[in-house]
């Protein structure tokens, strides 16, 4: 009788554990390669942006470690510095832009100044595949929020 009760308890604990594990949210770990592709800027320095108006994008080529995109009017390109040991650490190096004359350069200048401050990235939401990513500065402030295009 005691053995039978012990088996019943073991089965109940196993069943509860199985159900609990199945309903728990899975933690998504964002990798550097998840950045690969084209993203539109939907937030910069705490301000919500409309990508259809601002035309600001970032394109990551994680295989060649290149970033490119649009700062609003002018195109940008540069190198990405990243290593596998520090998974979420990222730095944009030698970012250059074209120099076309544009009507209002305010947001574009802010974009160009802010991209130089990026040191880290992470997923905004716990989802797979990753559709939104945040880029952070050295003081852990959120500089950009990007949405997969």
mmCIF file of C-alpha atoms in Angstrom:
data_model
loop_
_atom_site.group_PDB
_atom_site.id
_atom_site.type_symbol
_atom_site.label_atom_id
_atom_site.label_comp_id
_atom_site.label_asym_id
_atom_site.label_seq_id
_atom_site.Cartn_x
_atom_site.Cartn_y
_atom_site.Cartn_z
ATOM 1 C CA UNK A 1 0.000 0.000 0.000
ATOM 2 C CA UNK A 2 2.812 2.428 0.912
ATOM 3 C CA UNK A 3 4.676 1.531 -2.284
ATOM 4 C CA UNK A 4 1.536 2.119 -4.337
ATOM 5 C CA UNK A 5 0.981 5.541 -2.694
ATOM 6 C CA UNK A 6 4.627 6.463 -3.379
ATOM 7 C CA UNK A 7 4.241 5.622 -7.079
ATOM 8 C CA UNK A 8 1.026 7.632 -7.304
ATOM 9 C CA UNK A 9 2.754 10.662 -5.728
ATOM 10 C CA UNK A 10 5.678 10.299 -8.123
ATOM 11 C CA UNK A 11 3.337 10.159 -11.131
ATOM 12 C CA UNK A 12 1.396 13.236 -9.933
ATOM 13 C CA UNK A 13 4.634 15.239 -9.392
ATOM 14 C CA UNK A 14 5.937 14.211 -12.825
ATOM 15 C CA UNK A 15 2.649 15.162 -14.514
ATOM 16 C CA UNK A 16 2.555 18.569 -12.795
ATOM 17 C CA UNK A 17 6.192 19.214 -13.751
ATOM 18 C CA UNK A 18 5.522 18.236 -17.360
ATOM 19 C CA UNK A 19 2.500 20.558 -17.634
ATOM 20 C CA UNK A 20 4.360 23.434 -15.938
ATOM 21 C CA UNK A 21 7.325 23.099 -18.297
ATOM 22 C CA UNK A 22 5.071 23.000 -21.325
ATOM 23 C CA UNK A 23 3.267 26.232 -20.399
ATOM 24 C CA UNK A 24 6.311 28.225 -19.301
ATOM 25 C CA UNK A 25 7.556 30.899 -21.685
ATOM 26 C CA UNK A 26 10.684 29.916 -23.493
ATOM 27 C CA UNK A 27 13.592 32.304 -23.118
ATOM 28 C CA UNK A 28 14.821 33.502 -26.488
ATOM 29 C CA UNK A 29 18.533 34.125 -26.735
ATOM 30 C CA UNK A 30 19.310 36.629 -29.459
ATOM 31 C CA UNK A 31 22.482 35.989 -31.369
ATOM 32 C CA UNK A 32 24.583 38.272 -33.540
ATOM 33 C CA UNK A 33 23.389 36.461 -36.675
ATOM 34 C CA UNK A 34 19.774 37.363 -35.758
ATOM 35 C CA UNK A 35 20.683 40.966 -36.678
ATOM 36 C CA UNK A 36 21.304 39.967 -40.290
ATOM 37 C CA UNK A 37 18.955 41.771 -42.673
ATOM 38 C CA UNK A 38 17.147 45.084 -43.050
ATOM 39 C CA UNK A 39 15.628 46.978 -40.119
ATOM 40 C CA UNK A 40 13.692 50.242 -39.894
ATOM 41 C CA UNK A 41 14.275 52.710 -37.061
ATOM 42 C CA UNK A 42 11.086 53.076 -34.997
ATOM 43 C CA UNK A 43 12.610 54.816 -31.971
ATOM 44 C CA UNK A 44 15.665 57.007 -31.465
ATOM 45 C CA UNK A 45 16.779 58.463 -28.122
ATOM 46 C CA UNK A 46 13.349 57.813 -26.598
ATOM 47 C CA UNK A 47 11.376 59.403 -29.463
ATOM 48 C CA UNK A 48 8.941 57.248 -31.444
ATOM 49 C CA UNK A 49 9.511 57.590 -35.191
ATOM 50 C CA UNK A 50 7.422 56.789 -38.249
ATOM 51 C CA UNK A 51 9.751 54.978 -40.687
ATOM 52 C CA UNK A 52 7.568 55.895 -43.660
ATOM 53 C CA UNK A 53 8.300 59.557 -42.891
ATOM 54 C CA UNK A 54 11.892 59.421 -41.595
ATOM 55 C CA UNK A 55 13.155 56.783 -44.070
ATOM 56 C CA UNK A 56 15.803 55.700 -41.525
ATOM 57 C CA UNK A 57 17.055 52.125 -41.824
ATOM 58 C CA UNK A 58 19.949 49.878 -40.833
ATOM 59 C CA UNK A 59 21.041 46.864 -42.841
ATOM 60 C CA UNK A 60 23.274 44.324 -41.092
ATOM 61 C CA UNK A 61 25.467 41.903 -43.004
ATOM 62 C CA UNK A 62 26.688 39.780 -40.104
ATOM 63 C CA UNK A 63 28.661 37.477 -42.408
ATOM 64 C CA UNK A 64 30.878 40.283 -43.686
ATOM 65 C CA UNK A 65 30.526 42.473 -40.540
ATOM 66 C CA UNK A 66 29.112 45.435 -42.471
ATOM 67 C CA UNK A 67 26.379 47.906 -41.552
ATOM 68 C CA UNK A 68 24.665 50.088 -44.129
ATOM 69 C CA UNK A 69 21.364 51.876 -44.429
ATOM 70 C CA UNK A 70 19.745 55.251 -44.673
ATOM 71 C CA UNK A 71 20.105 58.089 -42.155
ATOM 72 C CA UNK A 72 17.035 59.789 -43.606
ATOM 73 C CA UNK A 73 18.342 61.405 -46.767
ATOM 74 C CA UNK A 74 21.894 60.090 -47.048
ATOM 75 C CA UNK A 75 23.128 56.502 -47.239
ATOM 76 C CA UNK A 76 25.505 55.177 -44.570
ATOM 77 C CA UNK A 77 27.998 52.330 -44.486
ATOM 78 C CA UNK A 78 30.589 51.064 -42.063
ATOM 79 C CA UNK A 79 32.115 48.071 -40.343
ATOM 80 C CA UNK A 80 30.721 46.125 -37.404
ATOM 81 C CA UNK A 81 33.059 45.080 -34.599
ATOM 82 C CA UNK A 82 31.792 42.005 -32.730
ATOM 83 C CA UNK A 83 33.232 38.898 -31.134
ATOM 84 C CA UNK A 84 31.545 35.676 -30.080
ATOM 85 C CA UNK A 85 32.767 35.862 -26.471
ATOM 86 C CA UNK A 86 30.891 39.079 -25.715
ATOM 87 C CA UNK A 87 27.672 38.002 -27.440
ATOM 88 C CA UNK A 88 25.687 41.246 -27.310
ATOM 89 C CA UNK A 89 28.540 43.738 -27.553
ATOM 90 C CA UNK A 90 28.650 45.559 -30.880
ATOM 91 C CA UNK A 91 30.441 48.636 -32.186
ATOM 92 C CA UNK A 92 30.100 50.436 -35.493
ATOM 93 C CA UNK A 93 33.445 51.491 -36.937
ATOM 94 C CA UNK A 94 34.330 53.909 -39.735
ATOM 95 C CA UNK A 95 30.687 54.814 -40.451
ATOM 96 C CA UNK A 96 30.525 57.196 -43.386
ATOM 97 C CA UNK A 97 27.604 58.779 -45.217
ATOM 98 C CA UNK A 98 26.923 60.392 -48.529
ATOM 99 C CA UNK A 99 26.641 64.189 -48.373
ATOM 100 C CA UNK A 100 23.563 65.141 -50.349
ATOM 101 C CA UNK A 101 21.915 68.435 -49.404
ATOM 102 C CA UNK A 102 18.598 67.765 -47.678
ATOM 103 C CA UNK A 103 15.800 70.058 -46.537
ATOM 104 C CA UNK A 104 15.870 69.223 -42.820
ATOM 105 C CA UNK A 105 18.971 67.521 -41.446
ATOM 106 C CA UNK A 106 17.891 67.482 -37.774
ATOM 107 C CA UNK A 107 16.904 63.792 -37.488
ATOM 108 C CA UNK A 108 19.662 62.713 -39.841
ATOM 109 C CA UNK A 109 22.343 64.463 -37.773
ATOM 110 C CA UNK A 110 20.921 62.877 -34.612
ATOM 111 C CA UNK A 111 21.009 59.432 -36.276
ATOM 112 C CA UNK A 112 24.655 59.896 -37.314
ATOM 113 C CA UNK A 113 25.688 61.083 -33.844
ATOM 114 C CA UNK A 114 23.729 58.347 -32.066
ATOM 115 C CA UNK A 115 24.997 55.418 -34.166
ATOM 116 C CA UNK A 116 28.529 56.197 -32.950
ATOM 117 C CA UNK A 117 27.409 55.651 -29.332
ATOM 118 C CA UNK A 118 26.066 52.092 -29.787
ATOM 119 C CA UNK A 119 27.864 49.414 -27.740
ATOM 120 C CA UNK A 120 25.276 46.651 -27.194
ATOM 121 C CA UNK A 121 22.191 45.051 -28.743
ATOM 122 C CA UNK A 122 19.371 42.852 -27.467
ATOM 123 C CA UNK A 123 15.910 41.669 -28.450
ATOM 124 C CA UNK A 124 13.095 43.958 -27.324
ATOM 125 C CA UNK A 125 10.595 41.136 -26.844
ATOM 126 C CA UNK A 126 10.996 37.513 -25.862
ATOM 127 C CA UNK A 127 10.051 36.120 -29.270
ATOM 128 C CA UNK A 128 11.369 33.860 -31.953
ATOM 129 C CA UNK A 129 12.149 34.897 -34.594
ATOM 130 C CA UNK A 130 13.335 38.261 -33.310
ATOM 131 C CA UNK A 131 11.367 41.104 -34.950
ATOM 132 C CA UNK A 132 12.461 44.046 -32.770
ATOM 133 C CA UNK A 133 15.916 44.864 -31.457
ATOM 134 C CA UNK A 134 17.242 47.631 -29.211
ATOM 135 C CA UNK A 135 20.680 49.213 -29.487
ATOM 136 C CA UNK A 136 22.143 50.597 -26.240
ATOM 137 C CA UNK A 137 24.847 53.072 -25.249
ATOM 138 C CA UNK A 138 27.597 52.801 -22.617
ATOM 139 C CA UNK A 139 25.285 54.150 -19.899
ATOM 140 C CA UNK A 140 22.745 51.411 -20.784
ATOM 141 C CA UNK A 141 20.399 53.984 -22.340
ATOM 142 C CA UNK A 142 18.283 52.716 -25.219
ATOM 143 C CA UNK A 143 19.491 54.624 -28.288
ATOM 144 C CA UNK A 144 17.570 52.895 -31.091
ATOM 145 C CA UNK A 145 14.718 50.468 -31.450
ATOM 146 C CA UNK A 146 14.674 48.691 -34.802
ATOM 147 C CA UNK A 147 11.877 46.639 -36.384
ATOM 148 C CA UNK A 148 12.589 43.996 -38.994
ATOM 149 C CA UNK A 149 11.550 45.252 -42.400
#
